XYZ file of C-alpha atoms in Angstrom:
695
model
C 14.436 -78.172 73.544
C 16.729 -75.159 73.844
C 15.840 -71.606 74.702
C 15.740 -70.600 70.988
C 13.462 -73.518 69.987
C 11.052 -72.924 72.879
C 10.976 -69.258 71.913
C 10.419 -70.104 68.312
C 7.530 -72.416 69.216
C 5.983 -70.004 71.570
C 7.174 -66.434 70.419
C 6.563 -63.515 73.108
C 4.970 -60.188 72.544
C 8.239 -58.629 71.471
C 7.947 -60.488 68.305
C 4.263 -60.236 67.581
C 2.738 -57.234 65.331
C 1.414 -54.024 66.797
C -1.347 -52.781 64.547
C -2.328 -49.128 64.102
C -5.151 -49.126 66.492
C -7.488 -46.126 65.045
C -9.074 -44.154 67.554
C -11.821 -42.724 65.370
C -14.844 -42.213 67.245
C -16.456 -41.528 70.761
C -14.010 -43.245 72.720
C -15.480 -45.558 75.814
C -13.229 -47.138 78.196
C -15.268 -50.619 78.370
C -14.986 -50.805 74.459
C -11.300 -49.940 74.241
C -10.473 -52.580 76.958
C -12.678 -55.245 74.925
C -10.568 -54.589 71.673
C -7.329 -55.145 73.530
C -8.750 -58.631 74.521
C -9.580 -58.873 70.557
C -5.824 -58.003 69.735
C -4.549 -60.707 72.049
C -6.969 -63.222 70.610
C -5.498 -62.348 67.216
C -1.900 -62.984 68.113
C -0.968 -59.445 68.346
C 1.830 -58.198 70.849
C 0.453 -54.694 71.486
C -0.812 -51.746 69.572
C -0.229 -48.085 68.517
C -2.846 -45.609 69.947
C -3.502 -43.777 66.850
C -5.826 -40.471 66.547
C -7.724 -40.923 63.070
C -10.361 -39.280 61.350
C -13.893 -39.332 62.893
C -12.385 -38.899 66.523
C -15.160 -37.145 68.858
C -13.064 -37.623 72.085
C -10.857 -34.490 72.563
C -7.491 -35.196 71.433
C -5.032 -34.869 74.314
C -7.708 -33.729 76.469
C -7.758 -35.192 80.199
C -10.156 -38.020 79.245
C -7.740 -38.944 76.133
C -4.893 -39.399 78.614
C -7.109 -41.384 81.152
C -7.989 -43.746 78.335
C -4.302 -44.148 77.470
C -3.555 -45.037 80.940
C -6.239 -47.645 81.127
C -5.187 -49.342 78.082
C -1.475 -49.431 79.135
C -2.646 -51.058 82.258
C -4.785 -53.430 80.599
C -2.433 -54.359 77.879
C 0.204 -55.102 80.356
C -2.073 -57.273 82.343
C -2.168 -59.431 79.313
C 1.575 -59.248 78.421
C 1.144 -56.822 75.711
C 2.834 -53.666 74.706
C 1.219 -49.913 74.571
C 2.760 -47.787 72.019
C 1.900 -43.879 71.370
C 1.441 -41.963 68.255
C 2.432 -38.392 68.194
C -0.015 -36.717 66.050
C -3.727 -36.186 65.252
C -3.732 -38.110 62.014
C -0.303 -37.127 59.943
C 2.025 -35.977 59.161
C 3.650 -35.478 62.540
C 4.752 -32.212 63.874
C 1.685 -29.628 64.567
C -0.139 -31.472 67.510
C -3.494 -31.167 65.383
C -2.855 -27.599 64.614
C -1.898 -26.261 67.996
C 1.702 -25.532 67.096
C 1.160 -24.041 63.473
C -1.622 -21.747 64.712
C 1.486 -19.697 65.506
C 2.635 -18.314 62.431
C 6.357 -18.305 63.215
C 6.113 -22.282 63.347
C 4.714 -22.578 59.922
C 6.401 -24.177 56.885
C 7.739 -21.719 54.510
C 9.160 -21.714 50.780
C 11.456 -19.745 48.825
C 9.886 -18.918 45.472
C 11.616 -18.026 42.168
C 9.350 -15.827 39.731
C 10.356 -15.175 36.011
C 9.729 -11.513 35.049
C 9.512 -10.361 31.408
C 11.654 -7.473 32.639
C 12.714 -6.205 36.188
C 12.264 -2.345 35.327
C 9.763 -1.147 37.853
C 9.295 -4.308 39.518
C 8.155 -3.879 43.492
C 11.197 -5.165 45.337
C 9.840 -4.590 48.794
C 9.103 -8.184 49.748
C 12.201 -9.663 47.488
C 15.066 -11.686 48.934
C 16.944 -11.038 45.763
C 16.300 -9.780 42.253
C 18.457 -10.686 39.246
C 18.720 -9.943 35.655
C 19.907 -12.632 33.231
C 19.942 -13.835 29.824
C 17.399 -16.778 29.722
C 17.099 -19.446 27.173
C 14.517 -22.067 28.789
C 16.149 -23.189 31.955
C 19.716 -22.143 31.094
C 20.817 -18.693 32.087
C 23.962 -16.496 31.586
C 24.916 -13.005 32.285
C 23.812 -13.258 35.795
C 23.607 -9.598 37.563
C 22.051 -8.926 41.043
C 19.733 -5.712 40.768
C 19.614 -3.581 43.744
C 16.965 -0.938 44.274
C 17.152 1.574 41.476
C 19.403 -0.509 39.311
C 18.395 -1.288 35.464
C 18.188 -4.448 33.890
C 18.967 -3.359 30.498
C 15.933 -5.245 29.040
C 17.027 -8.784 30.252
C 14.717 -11.330 32.135
C 14.227 -10.641 35.514
C 14.241 -13.295 38.546
C 12.741 -12.162 41.736
C 13.176 -14.390 44.915
C 10.516 -14.202 47.649
C 9.721 -16.043 50.871
C 6.046 -17.231 51.230
C 4.079 -19.487 53.817
C 2.572 -22.731 52.992
C -0.949 -22.306 52.012
C -3.374 -23.603 54.747
C -5.025 -26.812 54.408
C -7.836 -28.900 56.034
C -5.443 -31.773 56.484
C -3.681 -29.568 58.879
C -6.658 -28.438 61.014
C -6.852 -25.319 59.041
C -3.305 -24.376 59.436
C -0.110 -25.592 57.674
C 2.575 -28.100 58.219
C 5.407 -27.351 60.527
C 8.771 -25.750 59.632
C 10.817 -28.904 60.473
C 13.972 -27.212 60.136
C 13.516 -24.831 62.842
C 14.441 -25.966 66.599
C 12.032 -23.748 68.131
C 8.934 -25.125 66.176
C 9.965 -28.562 66.908
C 10.391 -27.698 70.623
C 6.781 -26.220 70.473
C 5.730 -29.452 69.287
C 7.174 -31.471 71.981
C 5.652 -29.092 74.356
C 2.258 -29.539 73.117
C 2.589 -33.490 72.624
C 5.532 -35.326 74.319
C 5.390 -33.279 77.404
C 1.602 -33.625 77.963
C 2.074 -37.313 77.581
C 4.865 -37.243 80.211
C 2.712 -35.149 82.484
C -0.276 -37.393 82.353
C 1.078 -40.799 81.531
C 4.726 -40.557 82.516
C 4.549 -43.306 85.165
C 4.185 -46.039 82.223
C 6.940 -44.855 80.386
C 9.697 -47.500 79.650
C 7.017 -49.994 81.152
C 3.725 -50.506 80.045
C 4.095 -47.738 77.324
C 7.354 -48.513 75.342
C 7.657 -45.565 72.707
C 6.203 -43.333 70.584
C 5.772 -43.097 66.560
C 6.155 -40.402 64.449
C 4.367 -40.265 60.818
C 5.797 -38.994 57.673
C 7.558 -35.741 58.778
C 9.610 -34.255 55.994
C 11.446 -30.853 55.336
C 9.050 -29.695 52.517
C 8.893 -30.646 48.670
C 11.746 -29.915 46.436
C 9.805 -27.932 43.312
C 7.187 -30.333 43.607
C 3.376 -30.214 44.383
C 3.350 -33.196 46.589
C 2.235 -32.266 50.127
C 2.059 -28.553 49.090
C -0.956 -26.689 47.746
C 0.818 -23.461 47.033
C 0.343 -22.623 43.428
C 3.151 -23.095 40.739
C 4.945 -25.487 43.174
C 7.723 -26.167 40.672
C 9.188 -22.831 41.487
C 9.226 -23.432 45.373
C 11.969 -24.854 47.479
C 11.541 -25.478 51.444
C 12.843 -22.421 53.467
C 13.678 -21.562 57.013
C 14.470 -18.237 58.670
C 18.019 -19.269 59.336
C 18.614 -20.698 56.155
C 20.848 -18.084 54.636
C 23.079 -17.671 57.644
C 23.471 -21.434 58.058
C 24.403 -21.717 54.452
C 27.122 -19.196 54.693
C 28.457 -20.444 57.996
C 28.514 -24.006 56.156
C 30.066 -23.176 52.727
C 31.690 -19.594 53.417
C 29.395 -17.670 50.818
C 26.076 -16.017 50.604
C 23.465 -18.182 49.045
C 21.420 -15.062 48.166
C 24.200 -14.086 45.515
C 23.612 -17.675 43.607
C 20.048 -18.117 43.774
C 19.503 -18.408 39.840
C 21.911 -21.436 40.229
C 19.907 -23.184 42.719
C 17.040 -23.372 40.230
C 18.246 -23.028 36.901
C 21.208 -24.226 34.793
C 24.491 -21.826 34.561
C 25.493 -21.579 31.104
C 23.427 -24.811 30.298
C 25.416 -26.960 33.024
C 22.721 -29.163 34.675
C 25.033 -29.992 37.541
C 25.966 -27.476 40.134
C 27.590 -27.854 43.463
C 25.168 -25.087 44.785
C 22.235 -27.521 44.341
C 24.062 -30.241 46.322
C 24.988 -27.712 49.149
C 21.452 -26.435 49.688
C 20.319 -30.441 49.579
C 22.672 -31.163 52.043
C 22.138 -28.122 54.252
C 18.357 -28.728 54.398
C 18.576 -32.439 55.287
C 20.900 -31.588 58.072
C 18.690 -28.868 59.426
C 15.853 -31.425 59.395
C 17.807 -33.985 61.075
C 19.356 -31.816 63.447
C 16.261 -29.630 64.444
C 13.472 -32.198 64.146
C 14.315 -35.737 64.687
C 17.480 -35.227 66.920
C 15.383 -33.431 69.545
C 12.461 -35.719 69.605
C 15.064 -38.586 69.860
C 16.718 -36.777 72.724
C 13.551 -36.398 74.562
C 12.614 -40.098 74.162
C 16.006 -41.280 75.587
C 15.660 -38.904 78.472
C 12.167 -40.198 79.253
C 12.873 -43.993 78.850
C 10.953 -44.121 75.542
C 11.766 -45.785 72.021
C 11.623 -43.482 68.997
C 10.083 -45.079 65.998
C 8.148 -44.507 63.015
C 8.714 -43.549 59.127
C 9.276 -40.674 57.038
C 8.178 -38.958 53.632
C 8.973 -40.199 51.209
C 10.658 -43.897 50.473
C 9.548 -45.530 47.297
C 12.424 -44.066 45.059
C 15.546 -42.169 44.946
C 13.508 -39.302 43.301
C 10.695 -39.394 46.147
C 13.215 -39.526 48.844
C 15.164 -36.489 47.375
C 11.923 -34.694 47.093
C 10.873 -34.732 50.613
C 13.912 -35.470 52.845
C 17.084 -35.731 50.718
C 18.530 -39.223 51.803
C 16.042 -41.412 53.838
C 18.873 -43.774 55.362
C 20.340 -40.880 57.221
C 17.285 -40.218 59.340
C 17.370 -43.749 60.620
C 20.423 -42.894 62.873
C 18.085 -40.678 64.991
C 15.451 -43.301 65.556
C 15.462 -46.372 68.164
C 13.437 -48.491 65.780
C 13.611 -46.890 62.551
C 10.630 -47.705 60.154
C 9.237 -47.755 56.493
C 5.661 -47.527 55.000
C 5.062 -50.164 52.220
C 1.534 -49.424 51.177
C -0.843 -51.537 48.822
C -0.592 -55.202 47.964
C 1.911 -55.336 44.907
C 4.271 -52.732 45.942
C 7.516 -54.308 45.277
C 9.920 -51.615 46.035
C 12.231 -53.983 47.764
C 14.986 -51.436 47.881
C 12.688 -49.316 50.363
C 13.456 -52.083 52.972
C 17.068 -52.701 51.825
C 17.827 -49.454 52.625
C 16.273 -49.581 56.038
C 18.089 -52.910 56.675
C 21.532 -51.441 55.539
C 21.390 -48.589 57.787
C 19.982 -50.509 60.773
C 23.011 -52.941 60.305
C 25.435 -50.260 60.110
C 24.005 -48.354 63.048
C 23.159 -51.175 65.345
C 19.497 -50.944 65.183
C 17.962 -54.361 66.176
C 14.553 -53.680 65.516
C 12.952 -52.366 62.241
C 9.317 -51.337 61.737
C 7.053 -51.414 58.442
C 3.549 -50.024 58.313
C 2.216 -52.490 56.135
C -1.281 -53.672 54.438
C -2.416 -50.271 53.965
C -4.725 -49.375 50.925
C -5.504 -53.231 50.421
C -9.305 -53.530 50.426
C -11.801 -56.126 51.995
C -10.560 -58.850 49.471
C -7.127 -59.061 51.021
C -6.906 -62.297 52.318
C -4.613 -64.586 54.588
C -2.432 -65.577 51.687
C -1.868 -61.812 50.525
C -1.119 -61.272 54.280
C 1.682 -63.705 54.217
C 2.820 -62.658 50.638
C 3.256 -58.927 51.601
C 4.956 -60.017 54.930
C 7.260 -62.457 53.804
C 9.558 -60.249 51.566
C 9.797 -57.541 54.120
C 10.656 -60.141 56.867
C 13.272 -61.391 54.324
C 14.997 -58.087 54.483
C 14.696 -57.557 58.184
C 11.343 -56.244 59.302
C 10.583 -57.672 62.801
C 7.972 -55.064 63.985
C 4.788 -55.406 61.985
C 2.338 -52.326 62.363
C -0.508 -53.371 60.620
C -2.579 -50.573 58.788
C -5.289 -50.451 60.119
C -7.647 -51.588 62.889
C -10.537 -49.707 63.428
C -12.240 -48.701 66.687
C -15.272 -47.846 64.848
C -16.922 -48.038 61.479
C -18.941 -45.011 62.024
C -18.832 -42.330 59.456
C -15.816 -41.590 57.504
C -14.215 -44.171 59.622
C -15.453 -46.840 57.279
C -13.642 -45.430 54.324
C -10.189 -45.065 56.047
C -8.142 -47.380 53.916
C -9.929 -50.549 54.637
C -10.148 -53.511 55.458
C -10.040 -53.217 59.230
C -7.803 -55.841 60.667
C -9.681 -56.317 63.839
C -13.165 -57.561 64.884
C -14.957 -55.671 62.087
C -13.477 -58.643 59.753
C -15.180 -61.940 60.072
C -11.914 -63.753 60.131
C -10.576 -62.171 62.942
C -10.689 -65.132 65.562
C -8.421 -66.945 63.310
C -5.617 -64.153 62.463
C -3.518 -65.535 65.120
C -2.257 -68.127 62.573
C -0.876 -65.623 60.482
C 0.702 -63.670 63.466
C 2.055 -66.891 65.060
C 3.769 -67.354 61.772
C 5.371 -64.112 61.467
C 6.430 -64.031 65.086
C 8.166 -67.238 64.657
C 9.996 -65.894 61.619
C 11.096 -63.085 63.536
C 12.674 -65.135 66.197
C 14.497 -67.325 63.411
C 15.997 -64.027 61.856
C 17.052 -62.723 65.105
C 19.882 -65.356 65.472
C 23.483 -64.588 64.898
C 24.847 -61.832 62.583
C 24.208 -61.054 58.963
C 26.427 -62.666 56.338
C 27.172 -59.780 53.894
C 30.302 -58.462 52.940
C 29.421 -56.185 49.910
C 28.667 -52.646 49.787
C 26.738 -50.733 46.994
C 27.062 -47.121 46.889
C 23.595 -45.483 46.939
C 23.373 -43.073 44.067
C 20.578 -40.784 45.617
C 22.949 -37.707 45.911
C 23.473 -37.860 42.179
C 20.092 -36.521 41.951
C 20.727 -33.725 44.505
C 23.219 -31.947 42.079
C 20.393 -31.672 39.336
C 17.271 -30.398 40.711
C 15.219 -27.697 38.609
C 11.638 -26.742 37.840
C 9.865 -29.628 36.229
C 12.547 -32.349 37.516
C 9.698 -34.272 39.018
C 6.080 -35.422 37.893
C 4.173 -36.061 41.309
C 7.003 -38.088 43.321
C 8.462 -39.641 39.815
C 11.589 -38.378 38.021
C 10.550 -36.523 34.759
C 13.920 -36.071 33.123
C 15.381 -39.041 30.984
C 18.729 -39.009 32.909
C 17.060 -39.356 36.199
C 14.668 -42.005 34.987
C 17.708 -43.899 33.654
C 19.491 -43.618 36.973
C 16.240 -45.018 38.767
C 16.106 -48.040 36.299
C 19.793 -48.843 36.906
C 19.347 -48.565 40.745
C 16.345 -51.484 40.403
C 18.095 -53.511 38.022
C 21.180 -53.802 40.034
C 19.265 -54.950 43.105
C 17.473 -57.552 41.272
C 20.485 -58.722 39.705
C 22.527 -59.125 42.850
C 19.349 -60.777 44.544
C 19.239 -63.147 41.657
C 22.687 -64.327 42.425
C 21.982 -64.818 46.121
C 24.640 -61.861 46.820
C 23.454 -60.038 50.203
C 24.492 -56.625 50.275
C 24.135 -53.288 52.180
C 23.681 -49.607 50.531
C 26.338 -47.053 51.538
C 24.684 -43.639 51.728
C 27.467 -41.054 51.571
C 26.397 -38.979 54.427
C 26.704 -42.044 56.822
C 30.021 -43.240 55.094
C 31.371 -39.599 55.895
C 30.413 -39.989 59.390
C 31.013 -43.542 60.077
C 33.082 -45.435 57.716
C 37.040 -46.149 57.905
C 39.336 -48.369 56.201
C 40.810 -51.220 57.934
C 44.197 -52.139 56.219
C 44.639 -55.495 58.025
C 44.636 -58.416 55.537
C 42.120 -58.956 54.133
C 40.938 -55.135 53.510
C 37.661 -54.056 54.909
C 35.660 -51.195 54.841
C 34.088 -50.727 58.195
C 30.864 -48.853 58.192
C 29.708 -48.482 61.921
C 29.143 -52.245 62.992
C 29.535 -53.845 59.541
C 32.846 -54.818 57.422
C 32.584 -55.065 53.834
C 35.438 -56.562 51.486
C 34.086 -55.251 48.271
C 32.408 -51.970 47.362
C 30.181 -51.714 44.109
C 29.731 -48.049 42.452
C 26.987 -47.997 39.915
C 24.743 -45.397 38.474
C 26.607 -42.423 40.516
C 26.871 -39.375 38.231
C 28.498 -37.436 41.217
C 30.404 -38.497 44.415
C 31.612 -36.500 47.148
C 35.328 -35.806 47.604
C 35.235 -37.540 51.047
C 33.707 -40.666 49.328
C 36.517 -40.594 46.516
C 39.064 -40.551 49.251
C 37.642 -43.377 51.017
C 37.372 -45.388 47.981
C 41.007 -44.436 47.135
C 42.352 -45.737 50.808
C 40.140 -48.760 50.423
C 41.585 -49.596 46.908
C 45.188 -49.029 48.128
C 44.730 -51.186 51.067
C 43.858 -54.059 48.829
C 40.175 -53.614 48.926
C 38.118 -54.672 46.014
C 36.056 -52.098 43.979
C 33.859 -52.960 41.424
C 32.587 -50.286 38.826
C 29.423 -50.985 36.873
C 28.746 -48.875 33.771
C 30.024 -45.329 33.599
C 32.128 -44.209 36.555
C 31.275 -40.805 38.272
C 31.843 -37.781 36.024
C 31.718 -35.222 39.101
C 33.407 -34.957 42.274
C 31.319 -32.175 44.754
C 29.756 -30.895 41.384
C 32.823 -30.233 39.600
C 33.815 -32.257 36.479
C 36.506 -34.448 37.310
C 38.254 -37.392 35.734
C 40.140 -39.247 38.552
C 37.200 -41.763 38.929
C 37.686 -43.081 35.575
C 41.511 -43.523 36.130
C 40.800 -45.344 39.616
C 38.275 -47.346 38.006
C 40.712 -48.416 35.261
C 42.912 -50.246 38.205
C 40.050 -52.161 39.636
C 37.337 -54.472 38.258
C 34.994 -52.934 35.648
C 31.787 -54.488 34.294
C 29.593 -52.987 31.700
C 26.089 -52.477 33.007
C 24.812 -55.548 31.334
C 22.678 -58.224 33.193
C 24.707 -61.315 31.966
C 28.032 -59.870 32.785
C 26.979 -58.862 36.338
C 25.310 -62.291 36.885
C 28.255 -64.173 35.932
C 30.785 -62.053 38.163
C 28.809 -62.175 41.207
C 27.876 -65.992 40.425
C 31.527 -66.895 40.339
C 32.180 -65.294 43.977
C 32.754 -67.568 46.984
C 29.366 -68.148 48.836
C 28.653 -70.423 52.052
C 25.410 -71.239 50.584
C 24.702 -71.658 46.944
C 21.860 -72.639 44.663
C 22.896 -74.770 41.907
C 20.389 -74.487 39.634
C 20.799 -71.056 37.711
C 17.372 -70.995 36.466
C 15.834 -71.572 39.925
C 18.222 -69.284 41.410
C 16.979 -66.310 39.386
C 13.742 -66.806 41.289
C 15.150 -67.383 44.781
C 16.161 -64.419 47.145
C 18.291 -65.577 50.062
C 19.327 -63.999 53.375
C 21.772 -65.619 55.904
C 22.766 -65.025 59.461
C 25.574 -66.934 61.223
C 26.622 -67.881 64.857
C 29.737 -69.460 65.724
C 28.482 -72.838 64.714
C 25.299 -72.473 62.665
C 23.802 -70.834 59.668
C 20.181 -69.487 59.395
C 19.209 -69.281 55.842
C 15.905 -67.670 54.537
C 15.024 -68.707 51.084
C 12.099 -67.031 49.319
C 10.442 -67.889 45.986
C 9.744 -64.350 44.654
C 7.725 -65.916 41.560
C 4.030 -65.845 42.226
C 3.258 -68.376 39.643
C 6.225 -70.783 39.360
C 6.935 -73.918 41.519
C 10.424 -74.592 42.121
C 10.939 -78.384 42.502
C 13.626 -80.129 44.226
C 16.139 -77.371 43.959
C 19.690 -78.411 45.093
C 21.441 -76.034 47.471
C 24.924 -76.595 48.162
C 26.119 -76.014 52.104
C 29.339 -76.117 53.540
C 31.195 -79.339 54.398
C 30.218 -81.042 57.703
C 27.083 -79.231 58.111
C 23.682 -80.830 59.095
C 20.341 -79.129 57.967
C 17.063 -78.657 59.772
C 13.928 -76.950 58.481
C 12.370 -74.837 61.080
C 8.596 -74.642 60.287
C 7.238 -71.197 60.965
C 3.760 -72.213 60.291
C 3.494 -74.561 63.588
C 6.939 -74.292 65.364
C 8.113 -77.738 64.352
C 11.627 -78.562 63.343
C 12.660 -81.471 60.851
C 15.521 -82.886 59.756
C 16.480 -82.387 56.073
C 18.514 -85.138 54.419
C 22.109 -83.930 52.927
C 23.586 -85.605 50.206
C 26.844 -84.861 48.595
C 26.749 -81.364 50.454
C 23.469 -80.360 48.981
C 19.956 -80.301 50.604
C 16.862 -80.272 48.239
C 14.242 -77.750 48.687
C 10.848 -77.226 46.802
C 9.357 -73.965 46.989
C 5.934 -73.160 45.779
C 4.843 -69.669 44.353
C 5.768 -66.960 47.002
C 6.944 -69.833 49.536
C 9.611 -69.479 52.242
C 11.837 -71.956 53.592
C 13.914 -71.261 56.935
C 16.699 -73.709 57.194
C 19.154 -73.900 60.225
C 22.838 -75.421 59.184
C 24.669 -76.658 62.226
C 27.614 -79.143 63.050
C 25.409 -81.260 65.470
C 23.333 -83.766 64.194
C 20.128 -84.189 66.378
C 17.411 -86.929 66.335
C 14.631 -85.001 64.647
C 11.663 -86.198 62.718
C 12.025 -86.117 58.761
C 10.243 -83.790 56.854
C 6.490 -85.252 56.386
């Protein structure tokens, strides 16, 4: 038996799950150490020490650190990993309120107030005041009004800065100004440096890393995570925003504030909106994530976690801008996929894409949260399978309670720990997924298609009322979201793997390799084809990259209407460029027909069955590792013919028990059957081995 097969049969802690261990009561050392034994019995490879509601022991007090050290030493004695969590509850950044008790560190917003008239308006607190002709959200005749000026009876627009309202969830203070470096440095001092002082001897050994949970740069004209009134008129603000904007774009944003919120002369697309969105994302990345990432590297710690919010393009735009760009600043980037039936596959696909491009080998998912006590092993497998399909190999179970006392028992049950009667048998689930992780670690991804991520097309169009909660409220934006989801499923139904291309990542990491066949290199990945679908606007740098790729012989596939704006300005070149490339209507039948006609090393020969099978492949010099998943939860697929390359033999690697079986190959095909939600992990290789047949 080779090393890979031995590891497949008996995976080590690296491949096993690490739950959120909810420290939610009066912590006792003996009980903590007992629960680590429970985790080991459950097949876990470690745990995240996570402060939660109900905690009675002082957070970040001397006893807290003593307990962390004891758990790290106990875990190491059992071959398990200890991970830290950087906040008292969530979102990360305030050290339980110790950071934002200082007002200068609090999140701020820029408010637009509409006045019937700006005559005699108090302007002492105003950033700027304008007189405009206003019709709904459309304005014209903009004039900035200085002290003593008259508005001539026009509508007034007043812009002011205000603190975030204090909230109980922030221990009576507010969330952090994550675009301000000094605020982040205060957070690091109050949290990370205290861990280094008290637990640093374990860093990089018994303690592997630290988790950050749901940081964000503030909501864009939305009430999510913000209790300030009339939040649809609020944008995140930081003290240096205007200076940074002028440095980046060469003009004073204060002169263009109406364009940031409204539609100039009725035009919904504005470069000012995109520039603000780009700047605030950059400030968040550079002033929050980057300093923490740098601290972790200097202290031999891995930085992991997930950001707010991921489920849709709209949700990302609202809280961050683009989620994919944040993954560059994390050693183990992650996502949060809550509930049982949350089939937002693209959440994990975006993570997988960025991880491949940026050379990140581990991907985390905070999963199983908000499911309930009825959630059984079959459901654990169902939720975990599709996430593993797209690369999740660090499972962070939400949630394992220390105690059921008080509010703790209502903290997103069920508890994935000793409180559940099935806990002694959970190793069956964890053994399965750890074997799956070993299988999916082999080789390199088989993927040569890049799909341009259209998230920035939303950036140009923000305005009051653009979202309802975290969902798009405007028809054009709803249509973009629908197209984004449809294209994902259409490509998967043809077993065509792909990566998303974020325009910010492309600007920083992409180049055209003109050596034939031409390729678009994005970090460590190479793509022969690029799909553009659903984008209303693209960057000038993206257009230049597409031009160069096409000129070198690369294949561009334009689906639906080409972008109509470049950098926020109406432009026709995309239409002319698309005319010289492959054009497809935004219609399922046409997209399926085109991609099914493309060459594939492994092909599902039954089109009806293929529509239900999602496929991922990885390849070494002489083997292909194929992961087939039946996404249907009701339909059994019987004896599906799967064509494989000439001269290869087939093996089924059974993740349930670690056994390996020979699969018969007839006419370059293997036959697979997939029950609802079932998985098959198949190794295709040139060496025929003496293996038992599949029972």
